[in-house]
XYZ file of C-alpha atoms in Angstrom:
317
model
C 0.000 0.000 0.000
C 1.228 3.110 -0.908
C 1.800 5.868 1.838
C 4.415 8.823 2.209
C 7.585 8.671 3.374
C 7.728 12.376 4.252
C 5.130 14.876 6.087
C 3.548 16.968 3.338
C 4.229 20.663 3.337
C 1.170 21.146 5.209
C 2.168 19.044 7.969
C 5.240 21.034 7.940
C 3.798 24.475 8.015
C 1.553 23.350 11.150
C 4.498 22.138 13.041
C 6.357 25.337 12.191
C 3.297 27.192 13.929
C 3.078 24.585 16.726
C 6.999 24.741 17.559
C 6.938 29.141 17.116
C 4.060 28.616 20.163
C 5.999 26.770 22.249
C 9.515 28.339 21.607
C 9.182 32.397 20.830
C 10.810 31.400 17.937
C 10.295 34.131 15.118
C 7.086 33.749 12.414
C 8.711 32.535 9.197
C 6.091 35.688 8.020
C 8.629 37.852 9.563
C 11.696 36.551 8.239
C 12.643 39.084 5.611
C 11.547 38.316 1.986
C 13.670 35.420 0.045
C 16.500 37.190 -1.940
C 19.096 34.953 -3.973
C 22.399 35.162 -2.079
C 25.454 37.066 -4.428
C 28.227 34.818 -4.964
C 31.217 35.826 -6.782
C 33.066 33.857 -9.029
C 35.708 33.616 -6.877
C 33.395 32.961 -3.522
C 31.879 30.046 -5.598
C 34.855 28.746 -6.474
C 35.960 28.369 -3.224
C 32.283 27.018 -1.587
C 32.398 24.319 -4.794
C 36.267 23.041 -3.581
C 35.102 22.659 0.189
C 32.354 21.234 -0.706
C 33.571 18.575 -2.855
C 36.783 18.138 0.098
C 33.917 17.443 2.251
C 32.553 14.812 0.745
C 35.480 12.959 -0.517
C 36.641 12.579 2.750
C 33.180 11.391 3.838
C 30.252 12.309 6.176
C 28.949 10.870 8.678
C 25.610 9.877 7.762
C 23.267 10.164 4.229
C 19.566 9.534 4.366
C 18.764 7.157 1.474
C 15.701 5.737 -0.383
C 16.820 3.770 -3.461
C 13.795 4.709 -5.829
C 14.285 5.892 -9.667
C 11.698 7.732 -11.628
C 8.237 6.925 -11.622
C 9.057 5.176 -8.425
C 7.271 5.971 -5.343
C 5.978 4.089 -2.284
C 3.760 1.044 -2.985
C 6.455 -0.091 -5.407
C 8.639 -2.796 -4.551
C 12.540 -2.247 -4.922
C 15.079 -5.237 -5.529
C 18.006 -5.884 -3.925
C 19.921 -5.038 -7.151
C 18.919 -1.687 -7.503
C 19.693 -0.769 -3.440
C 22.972 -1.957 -4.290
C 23.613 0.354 -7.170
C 22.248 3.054 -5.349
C 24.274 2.514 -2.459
C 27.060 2.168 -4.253
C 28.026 5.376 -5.185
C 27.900 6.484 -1.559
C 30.539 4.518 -0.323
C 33.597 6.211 0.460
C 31.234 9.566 1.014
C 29.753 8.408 4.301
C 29.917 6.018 7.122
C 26.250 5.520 7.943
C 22.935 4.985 5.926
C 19.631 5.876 7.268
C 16.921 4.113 5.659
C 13.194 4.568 6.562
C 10.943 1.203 5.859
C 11.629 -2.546 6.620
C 8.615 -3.665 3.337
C 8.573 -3.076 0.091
C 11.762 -4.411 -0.485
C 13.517 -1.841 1.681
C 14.585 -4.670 4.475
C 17.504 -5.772 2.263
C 19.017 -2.181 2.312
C 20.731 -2.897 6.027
C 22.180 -6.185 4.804
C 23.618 -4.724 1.750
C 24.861 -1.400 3.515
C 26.464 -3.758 5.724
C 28.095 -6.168 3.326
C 29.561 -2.596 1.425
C 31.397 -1.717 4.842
C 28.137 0.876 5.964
C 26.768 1.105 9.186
C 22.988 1.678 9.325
C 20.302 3.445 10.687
C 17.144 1.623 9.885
C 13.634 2.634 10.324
C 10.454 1.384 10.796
C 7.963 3.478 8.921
C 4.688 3.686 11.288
C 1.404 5.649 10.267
C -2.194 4.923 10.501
C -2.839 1.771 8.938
C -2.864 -0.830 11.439
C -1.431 -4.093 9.108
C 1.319 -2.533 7.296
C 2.669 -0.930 11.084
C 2.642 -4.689 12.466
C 4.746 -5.590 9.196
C 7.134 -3.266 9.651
C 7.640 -3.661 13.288
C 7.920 -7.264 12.329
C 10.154 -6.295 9.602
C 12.684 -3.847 11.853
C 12.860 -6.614 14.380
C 13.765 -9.618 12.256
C 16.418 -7.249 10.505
C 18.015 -6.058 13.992
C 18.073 -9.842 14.763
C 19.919 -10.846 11.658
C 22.647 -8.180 13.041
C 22.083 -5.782 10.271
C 20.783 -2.974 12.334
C 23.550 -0.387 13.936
C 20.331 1.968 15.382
C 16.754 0.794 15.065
C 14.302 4.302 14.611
C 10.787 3.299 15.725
C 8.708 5.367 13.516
C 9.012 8.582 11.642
C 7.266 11.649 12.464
C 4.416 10.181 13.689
C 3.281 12.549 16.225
C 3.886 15.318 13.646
C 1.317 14.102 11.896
C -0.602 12.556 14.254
C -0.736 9.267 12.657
C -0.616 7.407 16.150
C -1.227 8.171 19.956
C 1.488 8.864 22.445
C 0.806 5.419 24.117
C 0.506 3.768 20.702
C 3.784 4.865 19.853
C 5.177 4.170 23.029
C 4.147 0.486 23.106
C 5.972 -0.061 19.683
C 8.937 1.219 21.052
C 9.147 -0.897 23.867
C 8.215 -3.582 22.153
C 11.083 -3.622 20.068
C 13.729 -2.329 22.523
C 12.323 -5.589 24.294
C 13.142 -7.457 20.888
C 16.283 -6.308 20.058
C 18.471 -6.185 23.707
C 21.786 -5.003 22.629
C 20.904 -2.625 19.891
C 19.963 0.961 20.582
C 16.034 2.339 19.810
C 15.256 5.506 18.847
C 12.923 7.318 17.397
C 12.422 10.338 14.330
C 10.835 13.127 15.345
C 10.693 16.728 14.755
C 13.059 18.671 17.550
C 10.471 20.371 19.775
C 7.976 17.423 19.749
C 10.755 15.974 22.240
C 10.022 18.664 24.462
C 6.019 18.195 24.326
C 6.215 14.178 24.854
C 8.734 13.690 27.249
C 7.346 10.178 27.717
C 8.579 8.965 24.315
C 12.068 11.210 24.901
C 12.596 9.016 28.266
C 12.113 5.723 26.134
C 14.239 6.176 23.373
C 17.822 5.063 23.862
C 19.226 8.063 21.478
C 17.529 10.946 20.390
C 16.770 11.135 16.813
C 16.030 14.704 15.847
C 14.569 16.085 12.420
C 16.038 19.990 12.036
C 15.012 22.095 9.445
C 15.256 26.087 9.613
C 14.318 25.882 5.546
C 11.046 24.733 6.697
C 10.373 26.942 9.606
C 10.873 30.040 6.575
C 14.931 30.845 8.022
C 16.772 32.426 5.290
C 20.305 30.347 4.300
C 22.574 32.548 5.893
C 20.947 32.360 9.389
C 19.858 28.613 9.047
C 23.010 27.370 10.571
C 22.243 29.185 13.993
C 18.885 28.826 14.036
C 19.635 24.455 13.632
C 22.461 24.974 16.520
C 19.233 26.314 18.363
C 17.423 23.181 17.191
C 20.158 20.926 18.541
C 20.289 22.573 21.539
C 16.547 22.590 22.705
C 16.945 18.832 22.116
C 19.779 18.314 24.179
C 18.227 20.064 27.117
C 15.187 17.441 27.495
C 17.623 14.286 26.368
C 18.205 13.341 30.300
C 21.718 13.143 28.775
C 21.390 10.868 26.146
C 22.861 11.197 22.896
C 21.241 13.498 20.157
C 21.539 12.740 16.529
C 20.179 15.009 14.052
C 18.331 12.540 12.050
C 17.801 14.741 8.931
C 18.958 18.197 7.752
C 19.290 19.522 4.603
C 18.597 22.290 1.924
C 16.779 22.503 -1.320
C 18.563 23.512 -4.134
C 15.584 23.651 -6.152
C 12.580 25.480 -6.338
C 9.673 27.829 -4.822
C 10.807 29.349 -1.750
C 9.484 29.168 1.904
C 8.908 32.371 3.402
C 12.378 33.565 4.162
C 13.954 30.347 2.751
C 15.162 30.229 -0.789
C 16.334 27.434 -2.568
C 19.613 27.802 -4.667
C 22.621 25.942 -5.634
C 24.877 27.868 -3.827
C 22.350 27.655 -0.993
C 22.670 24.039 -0.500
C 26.265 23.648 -1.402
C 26.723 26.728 1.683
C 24.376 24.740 4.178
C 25.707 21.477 3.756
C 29.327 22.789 4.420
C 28.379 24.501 7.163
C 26.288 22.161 8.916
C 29.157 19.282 8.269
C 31.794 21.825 9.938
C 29.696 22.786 12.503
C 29.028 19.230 13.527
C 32.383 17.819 13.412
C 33.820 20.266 15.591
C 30.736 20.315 17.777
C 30.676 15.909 17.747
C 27.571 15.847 16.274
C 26.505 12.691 14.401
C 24.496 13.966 11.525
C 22.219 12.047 8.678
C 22.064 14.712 6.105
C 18.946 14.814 4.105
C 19.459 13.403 1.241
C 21.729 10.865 -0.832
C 19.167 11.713 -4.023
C 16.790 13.694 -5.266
C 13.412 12.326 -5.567
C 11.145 13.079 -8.088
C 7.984 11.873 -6.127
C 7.718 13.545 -3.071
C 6.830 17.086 -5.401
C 3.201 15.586 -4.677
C 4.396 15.656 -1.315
C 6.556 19.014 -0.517
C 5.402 20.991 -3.893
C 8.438 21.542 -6.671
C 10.780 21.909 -3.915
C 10.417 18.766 -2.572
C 12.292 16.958 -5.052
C 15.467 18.511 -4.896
C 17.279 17.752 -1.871
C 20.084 15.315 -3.013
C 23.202 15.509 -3.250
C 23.117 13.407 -6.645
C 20.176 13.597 -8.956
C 17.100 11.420 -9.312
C 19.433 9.524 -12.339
C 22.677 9.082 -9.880
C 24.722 11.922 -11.204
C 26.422 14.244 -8.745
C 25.166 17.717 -8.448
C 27.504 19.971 -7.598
């Protein structure tokens, strides 16, 4: 059954209000108007040789979903194409984060694994009943096999609401009680930690979705405003570790109240956020290894432009 695999831009927008009440944080209505950043030749030159330093030496973490065009949840992805989609990222990260244990999508731990990857894997939960028990199923067979570095117990569920507090909370301990030995998490957006403290105190790390694009932040005050992100996290964690689970920046597309998409834009975030987070000792999943076509039903236009290579494998920048 098909179902997404990211909150819609709606979703987005009301957690944007929801987190503004509950942190002071600025209206993205009052972020200045979007204006395209100036780079000079010489500027760019410079952000495009970081950059691609950066990423030859490797990242920590890439999120990755293997599908190719006309592709989308529902469809079911073999084992050969998660390898040649993984295969290009070797060498540029350490970790994989993948978000769904059907659909083909449980092989993409053993084959991270047998390329030298550790993984992040993720049990996609929402509000059909069957397909949750298949992934949770799913997550814990994979974890048992020995092919799961992190287990992530759902997604953004209480984002979007898909599934109670106690719902969620009973999947969680029902795999940590599966899987003794390997540490359970789960995705959410940073503030909801602060609002359900219950699930924060189960978790074993704290997985934490940041995203000043999508709270309106324009690029050159997005790498403060995440720092913020990381921080508010940290302070309800009890002292557990903090992961940023996904961050990343469009390089395409309409722009987000103060937000704008841009080449330069994305290449700037990513090296900043990277920096940042290695000399901070931040373990980061940057969002994402390709661009995906599908999620513009999603996200709108801009929602298919977050890779790092394009919807056909070829590097971007």
């Amino acid at each position: 059954m098909s179902r997404p695999l990211t909150p819609s831009r709606e979703r987005l927008e009301a957690g944007s209000r929801l987190s503004e009440r509950h942190s002071g944080a600025q209206a993205p209505q009052e972020w200045a108007l979007p204006a395209t950043e100036q780079w000079l030749p010489e500027a760019r030159s410079a952000l495009k040789a970081r950059f691609d330093d950066i990423l030859a030496q490797g990242i920590h973490g890439l999120c990755f979903s293997p599908y190719l065009e006309g592709q989308a949840p529902g469809t079911e992805v073999s084992a050969a194409q998660i390898r040649a989609r993984l295969q290009p990222l070797v060498g540029r990260c350490r970790w994989v984060r993948s978000f769904s244990c059907t659909e083909g999508h449980q092989h993409t731990p053993r084959i991270a694994h047998e390329l030298g990857l550790k993984t992040l894997v993720g049990a996609w939960l929402g509000t059909d009943a069957e397909i949750n028990e298949r992934e949770l199923q799913a997550v814990i067979e994979v974890a048992r096999a020995g092919h799961a570095d992190i287990v992530a117990v759902g997604n953004e569920v209480l984002l979007r609401e898909d599934l109670s507090e106690d719902q969620l909370l009973a999947a969680i301990e029902r795999v940590k009680k599966a899987v003794p030995g390997v540490p359970v998490g789960y995705v959410d957006a940073y503030y909801l930690f602060e609002l359900h403290p219950r699930i924060t105190a189960a978790c074993d790390v704290v997985l934490a979705n940041c995203y000043p694009f999508w709270e309106g932040v324009p690029r050159e005050g997005a790498l403060a405003y995440m720092q913020s992100m990381v921080q508010r996290t940290q302070a309800v964690a009890q002292g557990k570790p903090v992961i940023i689970s996904e961050t990343g920046w469009p390089d395409q597309g309409t722009a987000f109240w103060g937000a704008q998409p841009s080449t330069e834009g994305a290449m700037a975030y990513f090296v900043d956020t990277i920096e940042w987070a290695e000399q901070a000792d931040i373990e980061v999943f940057y969002f994402s290894a390709y661009d995906e076509a599908w999620k513009v039903g999603a996200e709108g236009d801009v929602g298919a432009y977050w890779g790092l290579w394009d919807k056909d494998g070829q590097a971007k920048f």
